Amino acid sequence: MPVSDTVARDDTDAEGDRLPINELFASLQGEGKLAGVPSTFVRTSGCNLRCWFCDSFHTSWEPTHAWLSLDEIVAEVESRSPDHVVVTGGEPLVHDETDALLSALADDYHLTVETNGTLETDAPVDLASVSPKLASSTPTPDNAPADVDSGVWTERHEDARVDLDALASLVEHAAEFQLKFVVTGRDDLDEIESLVADVRGVTDREVRDSDVLLMPEGQTREQLARTRTEVADLAAAFGYRYTPRLHVDLWNDAPET
Ligand SMILES: C[S@@+](CC[C@H](N)C(=O)[O-])C[C@H]1O[C@@H](n2cnc3c(N)ncnc32)[C@H](O)[C@@H]1O
Ligand SMILES: Nc1nc2[nH]cc(C(=O)O)c2c(=O)[nH]1
Ligand code: SF4
Ligand SMILES: [Mg+2]
């Protein structure tokens, strides 16, 4: 089961702003331009979307978490050795307190934010890792995770999954950015081309083809083995960058990897 379904920590009694934390661990960045870089991951719980394929089920469809104060989160980050921190989720930007966490870490760490691109932030970010969601991510009664009534979420997800203003803001705000698309097959490429053109149309910042990353859909080694060669071939054909999912290859996306 990718990401933690039980939470090792208790809710805090400490004073101050808090965030719902599903897991916090050191690993290697598995995805994107910084793949392979030792990084501490802070995974918040809660999301405004419901991708059918979400590899973090216990932060979206069925959130589990402990509430930790920002001071406790910073202390847990400081107790680990990486100088890169990845704030992810769930969708980290649904929580106002995420901005305060980023500000508290900014002087001492390289900060990546993994976001679905529907929300903005004013906080310091070194790499905005933006993963806009395509039509192929939308949950239906057939593909949604078991025991979930997807009817409501089909419409809510479809309505919310692309926000060009938020995408422009994220691309302009961070020191660096990447647009990291989850690709399920050739049919996704027309929408990616159209969305990249739309983003280029709403920002003055240059969006190079090398800022566009194609990532194969797959939560397990077996699933990835079925998708990655086609996605790599599509990246080569369209001139975009391919990103592996190293944590799936190496650890089969076990919790805290
Ligand atoms: C769990 S999400 C959390 C951050 C944010 N909610 C988002 O979607 O970007 C982290 C990354 O995993 C990707 N992802 C989620 N499920 C996936 C899957 N089944 N296959 C490939 N990538 C996936 C997301 O697109 C995103 O880039
Ligand atoms: N190793 C590793 N790299 C990652 N890069 C982005 C991740 C995420 O869940 O946001 C992730 C993750 O869960 N594990
Ligand atoms: S936006 Fe991210 S966390 Fe939310 S459901 Fe999709 S992949 Fe999961
Ligand atoms: Mg992950």
CSV table of C-alpha atoms and ligand atoms in Angstrom, one decimal:
chain,number,residue,atom,x,y,z
A,1,MET,CA,0.0,0.0,0.0
A,2,PRO,CA,1.7,3.2,-1.1
A,3,VAL,CA,1.9,5.9,1.6
A,4,SER,CA,1.1,5.2,5.2
A,5,ASP,CA,-2.4,3.9,6.1
A,6,THR,CA,-1.6,4.1,9.8
A,7,VAL,CA,0.2,7.1,11.4
A,8,ALA,CA,3.1,6.5,13.8
A,9,ARG,CA,2.7,9.7,15.6
A,10,ASP,CA,0.0,11.1,17.9
A,11,ASP,CA,-1.7,14.5,17.5
A,12,THR,CA,0.3,17.1,19.2
A,13,ASP,CA,-0.5,19.1,22.3
A,14,ALA,CA,2.0,21.8,21.3
A,15,GLU,CA,0.9,25.4,20.8
A,16,GLY,CA,0.9,27.1,17.4
A,17,ASP,CA,-0.2,26.4,13.8
A,18,ARG,CA,-0.5,22.7,12.9
A,19,LEU,CA,-0.6,20.6,9.7
A,20,PRO,CA,-2.1,17.1,9.1
A,21,ILE,CA,0.9,14.9,8.4
A,22,ASN,CA,0.6,11.5,6.8
A,23,GLU,CA,4.3,10.7,6.8
A,24,LEU,CA,7.7,12.4,7.1
A,25,PHE,CA,10.8,10.5,5.9
A,26,ALA,CA,14.2,10.8,4.2
A,27,SER,CA,14.6,9.1,0.8
A,28,LEU,CA,15.8,10.0,-2.7
A,29,GLN,CA,13.7,12.3,-4.8
A,30,GLY,CA,12.2,9.8,-7.2
A,31,GLU,CA,10.7,12.0,-9.8
A,32,GLY,CA,11.5,15.0,-12.0
A,33,LYS,CA,14.5,17.3,-12.6
A,34,LEU,CA,16.0,16.4,-9.2
A,35,ALA,CA,15.5,12.6,-9.4
A,36,GLY,CA,18.2,10.9,-7.2
A,37,VAL,CA,18.8,13.8,-4.8
A,38,PRO,CA,18.6,12.9,-1.1
A,39,SER,CA,15.5,14.7,0.2
A,40,THR,CA,13.3,14.8,3.3
A,41,PHE,CA,9.6,14.4,2.4
A,42,VAL,CA,6.9,16.1,4.3
A,43,ARG,CA,3.5,14.6,3.2
A,44,THR,CA,0.5,16.6,4.2
A,45,SER,CA,-3.0,14.9,4.2
A,46,GLY,CA,-6.0,16.2,2.3
A,47,CYS,CA,-6.6,17.0,-1.4
A,48,ASN,CA,-9.0,19.1,-3.4
A,49,LEU,CA,-8.9,16.5,-6.3
A,50,ARG,CA,-9.5,12.8,-6.6
A,51,CYS,CA,-7.4,11.2,-9.3
A,52,TRP,CA,-8.5,7.6,-9.8
A,53,PHE,CA,-4.9,6.5,-9.9
A,54,CYS,CA,-3.7,8.5,-6.8
A,55,ASP,CA,-0.7,6.7,-5.4
A,56,SER,CA,-1.3,8.5,-2.1
A,57,PHE,CA,-4.8,7.1,-1.4
A,58,HIS,CA,-4.4,7.8,2.4
A,59,THR,CA,-4.0,11.5,1.7
A,60,SER,CA,-6.9,11.9,-0.7
A,61,TRP,CA,-9.6,9.3,-0.9
A,62,GLU,CA,-9.2,8.2,2.7
A,63,PRO,CA,-7.0,10.7,4.5
A,64,THR,CA,-5.0,9.5,7.6
A,65,HIS,CA,-2.7,11.8,9.5
A,66,ALA,CA,-1.5,13.2,12.8
A,67,TRP,CA,-1.7,16.9,13.5
A,68,LEU,CA,1.8,18.2,14.1
A,69,SER,CA,2.9,21.8,15.0
A,70,LEU,CA,5.1,23.6,12.5
A,71,ASP,CA,7.9,23.6,15.1
A,72,GLU,CA,7.6,19.8,15.5
A,73,ILE,CA,7.7,19.4,11.7
A,74,VAL,CA,10.8,21.6,11.4
A,75,ALA,CA,12.5,19.7,14.2
A,76,GLU,CA,11.8,16.4,12.5
A,77,VAL,CA,13.2,17.8,9.2
A,78,GLU,CA,16.3,19.1,11.1
A,79,SER,CA,16.9,15.6,12.6
A,80,ARG,CA,17.4,14.2,9.2
A,81,SER,CA,20.5,14.8,7.0
A,82,PRO,CA,19.2,16.0,3.5
A,83,ASP,CA,19.5,19.6,2.6
A,84,HIS,CA,16.6,19.2,0.1
A,85,VAL,CA,13.0,19.2,1.4
A,86,VAL,CA,10.0,18.1,-0.7
A,87,VAL,CA,6.6,19.2,0.6
A,88,THR,CA,4.0,17.0,-0.9
A,89,GLY,CA,0.6,15.4,-0.1
A,90,GLY,CA,-2.2,15.1,-0.8
A,91,GLU,CA,-2.3,18.6,-2.0
A,92,PRO,CA,0.0,20.7,0.3
A,93,LEU,CA,-1.4,24.0,-0.9
A,94,VAL,CA,-4.9,23.4,0.4
A,95,HIS,CA,-3.5,24.2,3.8
A,96,ASP,CA,-2.7,27.9,4.6
A,97,GLU,CA,-0.1,26.6,7.2
A,98,THR,CA,2.0,25.1,4.4
A,99,ASP,CA,3.1,28.7,3.4
A,100,ALA,CA,4.3,29.2,7.0
A,101,LEU,CA,6.1,25.9,7.0
A,102,LEU,CA,7.9,26.8,3.7
A,103,SER,CA,8.9,30.2,5.1
A,104,ALA,CA,10.3,28.5,8.3
A,105,LEU,CA,12.5,26.1,6.2
A,106,ALA,CA,13.5,28.5,3.4
A,107,ASP,CA,16.8,29.8,4.9
A,108,ASP,CA,18.2,26.3,5.4
A,109,TYR,CA,16.8,24.0,2.7
A,110,HIS,CA,16.2,23.7,-1.0
A,111,LEU,CA,12.4,23.5,-1.2
A,112,THR,CA,10.4,21.6,-3.7
A,113,VAL,CA,6.6,21.8,-3.6
A,114,GLU,CA,4.7,19.0,-5.3
A,115,THR,CA,1.4,20.4,-6.4
A,116,ASN,CA,-1.5,19.7,-8.7
A,117,GLY,CA,-1.4,23.2,-10.0
A,118,THR,CA,-4.8,24.4,-8.9
A,119,LEU,CA,-3.7,26.6,-6.0
A,120,GLU,CA,-1.3,29.4,-5.6
A,121,THR,CA,1.3,30.2,-2.9
A,122,ASP,CA,3.2,33.3,-1.8
A,123,ALA,CA,5.8,31.3,0.1
A,124,PRO,CA,9.4,30.8,-0.9
A,125,VAL,CA,9.8,27.8,-3.3
A,126,ASP,CA,13.0,26.7,-5.1
A,127,LEU,CA,11.3,24.2,-7.5
A,128,ALA,CA,7.6,24.3,-8.2
A,129,SER,CA,6.9,20.7,-9.2
A,130,VAL,CA,3.5,21.2,-10.9
A,131,SER,CA,1.6,18.1,-12.0
A,132,PRO,CA,-1.6,19.4,-13.8
A,133,LYS,CA,-4.2,16.7,-14.1
A,134,LEU,CA,-5.4,15.5,-17.4
A,135,ALA,CA,-8.9,14.2,-18.4
A,136,SER,CA,-7.5,10.7,-18.0
A,137,SER,CA,-7.1,11.3,-14.3
A,138,THR,CA,-10.8,11.8,-13.7
A,139,PRO,CA,-12.5,9.2,-11.4
A,140,THR,CA,-15.5,7.3,-12.8
A,141,PRO,CA,-17.6,4.6,-11.2
A,142,ASP,CA,-15.5,2.0,-13.1
A,143,ASN,CA,-12.0,3.1,-12.2
A,144,ALA,CA,-12.4,4.8,-8.8
A,145,PRO,CA,-10.7,3.1,-5.8
A,146,ALA,CA,-12.9,0.4,-4.2
A,147,ASP,CA,-15.6,1.4,-1.6
A,148,VAL,CA,-15.8,5.0,-2.8
A,149,ASP,CA,-18.8,6.7,-4.3
A,150,SER,CA,-17.1,8.6,-7.1
A,151,GLY,CA,-20.2,10.2,-8.5
A,152,VAL,CA,-19.7,13.5,-6.7
A,153,TRP,CA,-16.0,13.5,-7.4
A,154,THR,CA,-16.3,12.9,-11.1
A,155,GLU,CA,-17.8,16.3,-11.5
A,156,ARG,CA,-15.9,18.1,-8.8
A,157,HIS,CA,-12.5,16.7,-10.0
A,158,GLU,CA,-13.3,17.6,-13.7
A,159,ASP,CA,-14.4,21.1,-12.7
A,160,ALA,CA,-11.3,21.8,-10.6
A,161,ARG,CA,-8.4,20.0,-12.3
A,162,VAL,CA,-7.1,22.8,-14.5
A,163,ASP,CA,-6.8,26.4,-13.4
A,164,LEU,CA,-4.7,28.5,-15.8
A,165,ASP,CA,-4.4,31.4,-13.4
A,166,ALA,CA,-2.9,29.2,-10.7
A,167,LEU,CA,-0.6,27.5,-13.2
A,168,ALA,CA,0.7,30.9,-14.4
A,169,SER,CA,1.2,32.0,-10.9
A,170,LEU,CA,3.1,28.9,-9.9
A,171,VAL,CA,5.3,29.0,-13.0
A,172,GLU,CA,6.2,32.7,-12.4
A,173,HIS,CA,6.6,32.5,-8.7
A,174,ALA,CA,9.2,29.8,-8.1
A,175,ALA,CA,12.9,30.0,-8.8
A,176,GLU,CA,12.5,27.0,-11.1
A,177,PHE,CA,9.5,24.9,-12.2
A,178,GLN,CA,8.6,21.7,-14.0
A,179,LEU,CA,5.3,20.6,-15.5
A,180,LYS,CA,5.2,16.9,-14.7
A,181,PHE,CA,2.3,15.1,-16.5
A,182,VAL,CA,1.2,11.6,-15.5
A,183,VAL,CA,0.8,9.8,-18.8
A,184,THR,CA,-1.5,6.8,-19.3
A,185,GLY,CA,-1.0,6.5,-23.0
A,186,ARG,CA,-0.8,8.2,-26.4
A,187,ASP,CA,-4.2,9.7,-26.1
A,188,ASP,CA,-3.0,12.1,-23.3
A,189,LEU,CA,-0.5,13.9,-25.6
A,190,ASP,CA,-3.0,16.1,-27.5
A,191,GLU,CA,-4.2,17.5,-24.2
A,192,ILE,CA,-0.7,18.0,-22.9
A,193,GLU,CA,0.2,19.9,-26.1
A,194,SER,CA,-2.9,22.0,-25.8
A,195,LEU,CA,-2.4,22.7,-22.1
A,196,VAL,CA,1.3,23.6,-22.5
A,197,ALA,CA,0.3,26.1,-25.3
A,198,ASP,CA,-2.3,27.5,-22.9
A,199,VAL,CA,0.2,28.0,-20.2
A,200,ARG,CA,2.6,29.6,-22.6
A,201,GLY,CA,-0.2,32.0,-23.5
A,202,VAL,CA,-0.8,33.2,-20.0
A,203,THR,CA,2.8,33.8,-18.8
A,204,ASP,CA,5.7,35.8,-20.0
A,205,ARG,CA,8.1,33.2,-18.4
A,206,GLU,CA,9.6,30.9,-21.0
A,207,VAL,CA,8.2,27.4,-20.8
A,208,ARG,CA,10.8,25.2,-22.6
A,209,ASP,CA,10.0,21.8,-23.8
A,210,SER,CA,12.6,20.6,-21.3
A,211,ASP,CA,10.4,22.0,-18.5
A,212,VAL,CA,7.7,19.6,-19.6
A,213,LEU,CA,8.2,16.1,-18.1
A,214,LEU,CA,6.2,13.0,-19.0
A,215,MET,CA,5.9,10.5,-16.2
A,216,PRO,CA,4.5,7.0,-16.7
A,217,GLU,CA,1.3,6.2,-14.7
A,218,GLY,CA,1.9,3.3,-12.3
A,219,GLN,CA,1.8,2.7,-8.6
A,220,THR,CA,3.7,-0.6,-8.7
A,221,ARG,CA,6.7,-2.0,-10.5
A,222,GLU,CA,4.4,-4.2,-12.5
A,223,GLN,CA,2.1,-1.3,-13.6
A,224,LEU,CA,5.1,0.8,-14.4
A,225,ALA,CA,6.7,-1.9,-16.5
A,226,ARG,CA,3.6,-1.8,-18.7
A,227,THR,CA,3.6,2.0,-19.2
A,228,ARG,CA,7.1,3.3,-19.1
A,229,THR,CA,8.5,2.3,-22.5
A,230,GLU,CA,5.5,3.8,-24.3
A,231,VAL,CA,5.8,7.0,-22.3
A,232,ALA,CA,9.6,7.3,-22.9
A,233,ASP,CA,9.0,6.8,-26.6
A,234,LEU,CA,6.3,9.5,-26.5
A,235,ALA,CA,8.8,11.9,-24.8
A,236,ALA,CA,11.4,11.2,-27.4
A,237,ALA,CA,8.9,11.7,-30.2
A,238,PHE,CA,7.4,15.0,-28.9
A,239,GLY,CA,10.7,16.5,-27.6
A,240,TYR,CA,9.6,16.5,-24.0
A,241,ARG,CA,11.6,15.2,-21.1
A,242,TYR,CA,11.0,11.7,-19.5
A,243,THR,CA,11.0,11.2,-15.8
A,244,PRO,CA,11.3,7.9,-14.1
A,245,ARG,CA,9.7,7.0,-10.8
A,246,LEU,CA,12.8,5.8,-9.0
A,247,HIS,CA,11.0,5.1,-5.7
A,248,VAL,CA,8.7,2.6,-7.5
A,249,ASP,CA,11.6,1.0,-9.4
A,250,LEU,CA,13.7,0.8,-6.2
A,251,TRP,CA,11.2,0.2,-3.4
A,252,ASN,CA,7.9,-0.5,-5.2
A,253,ASP,CA,6.6,2.7,-3.6
A,254,ALA,CA,6.4,1.3,-0.1
A,255,PRO,CA,5.4,3.7,2.7
A,256,GLU,CA,8.1,6.2,3.7
A,257,THR,CA,10.1,5.7,0.4
B,1,LIG,C1,0.5,12.1,-4.7
B,1,LIG,S1,0.9,13.6,-5.6
B,1,LIG,C2,0.9,14.8,-4.4
B,1,LIG,C3,1.1,16.2,-5.0
B,1,LIG,C4,-0.1,16.8,-5.7
B,1,LIG,N1,-1.3,16.5,-5.2
B,1,LIG,C5,0.0,16.4,-7.2
B,1,LIG,O1,-0.8,15.6,-7.6
B,1,LIG,O2,0.9,16.9,-7.9
B,1,LIG,C6,2.6,13.4,-6.0
B,1,LIG,C7,3.0,13.1,-7.4
B,1,LIG,O3,2.6,11.7,-7.7
B,1,LIG,C8,2.0,11.7,-9.0
B,1,LIG,N2,1.2,10.5,-9.1
B,1,LIG,C9,0.1,10.2,-8.3
B,1,LIG,N3,-0.4,9.0,-8.6
B,1,LIG,C10,0.4,8.5,-9.6
B,1,LIG,C11,0.4,7.4,-10.4
B,1,LIG,N4,-0.5,6.4,-10.2
B,1,LIG,N5,1.3,7.2,-11.4
B,1,LIG,C12,2.2,8.2,-11.6
B,1,LIG,N6,2.3,9.3,-10.9
B,1,LIG,C13,1.4,9.5,-9.9
B,1,LIG,C14,1.3,13.1,-9.0
B,1,LIG,O4,0.9,13.4,-10.4
B,1,LIG,C15,2.3,14.0,-8.5
B,1,LIG,O5,3.3,14.4,-9.4
B,2,LIG,N1,11.0,9.0,-3.3
B,2,LIG,C1,9.9,9.7,-3.6
B,2,LIG,N2,10.0,10.7,-4.5
B,2,LIG,C2,8.9,11.4,-4.7
B,2,LIG,N3,8.8,12.5,-5.5
B,2,LIG,C3,7.5,13.0,-5.4
B,2,LIG,C4,6.8,12.2,-4.5
B,2,LIG,C5,5.4,12.5,-4.0
B,2,LIG,O1,4.7,11.6,-3.5
B,2,LIG,O2,5.1,13.7,-4.1
B,2,LIG,C6,7.7,11.2,-4.1
B,2,LIG,C7,7.6,10.0,-3.2
B,2,LIG,O3,6.6,9.7,-2.6
B,2,LIG,N4,8.8,9.4,-3.0
B,3,SF4,S1,-4.1,15.7,-7.0
B,3,SF4,FE1,-2.3,14.5,-6.2
B,3,SF4,S2,-2.9,13.9,-4.1
B,3,SF4,FE2,-4.7,14.7,-5.1
B,3,SF4,S3,-5.7,12.8,-5.8
B,3,SF4,FE3,-4.4,13.6,-7.5
B,3,SF4,S4,-2.4,12.6,-7.3
B,3,SF4,FE4,-3.6,12.3,-5.4
B,4,MG,MG,4.7,9.7,-4.2
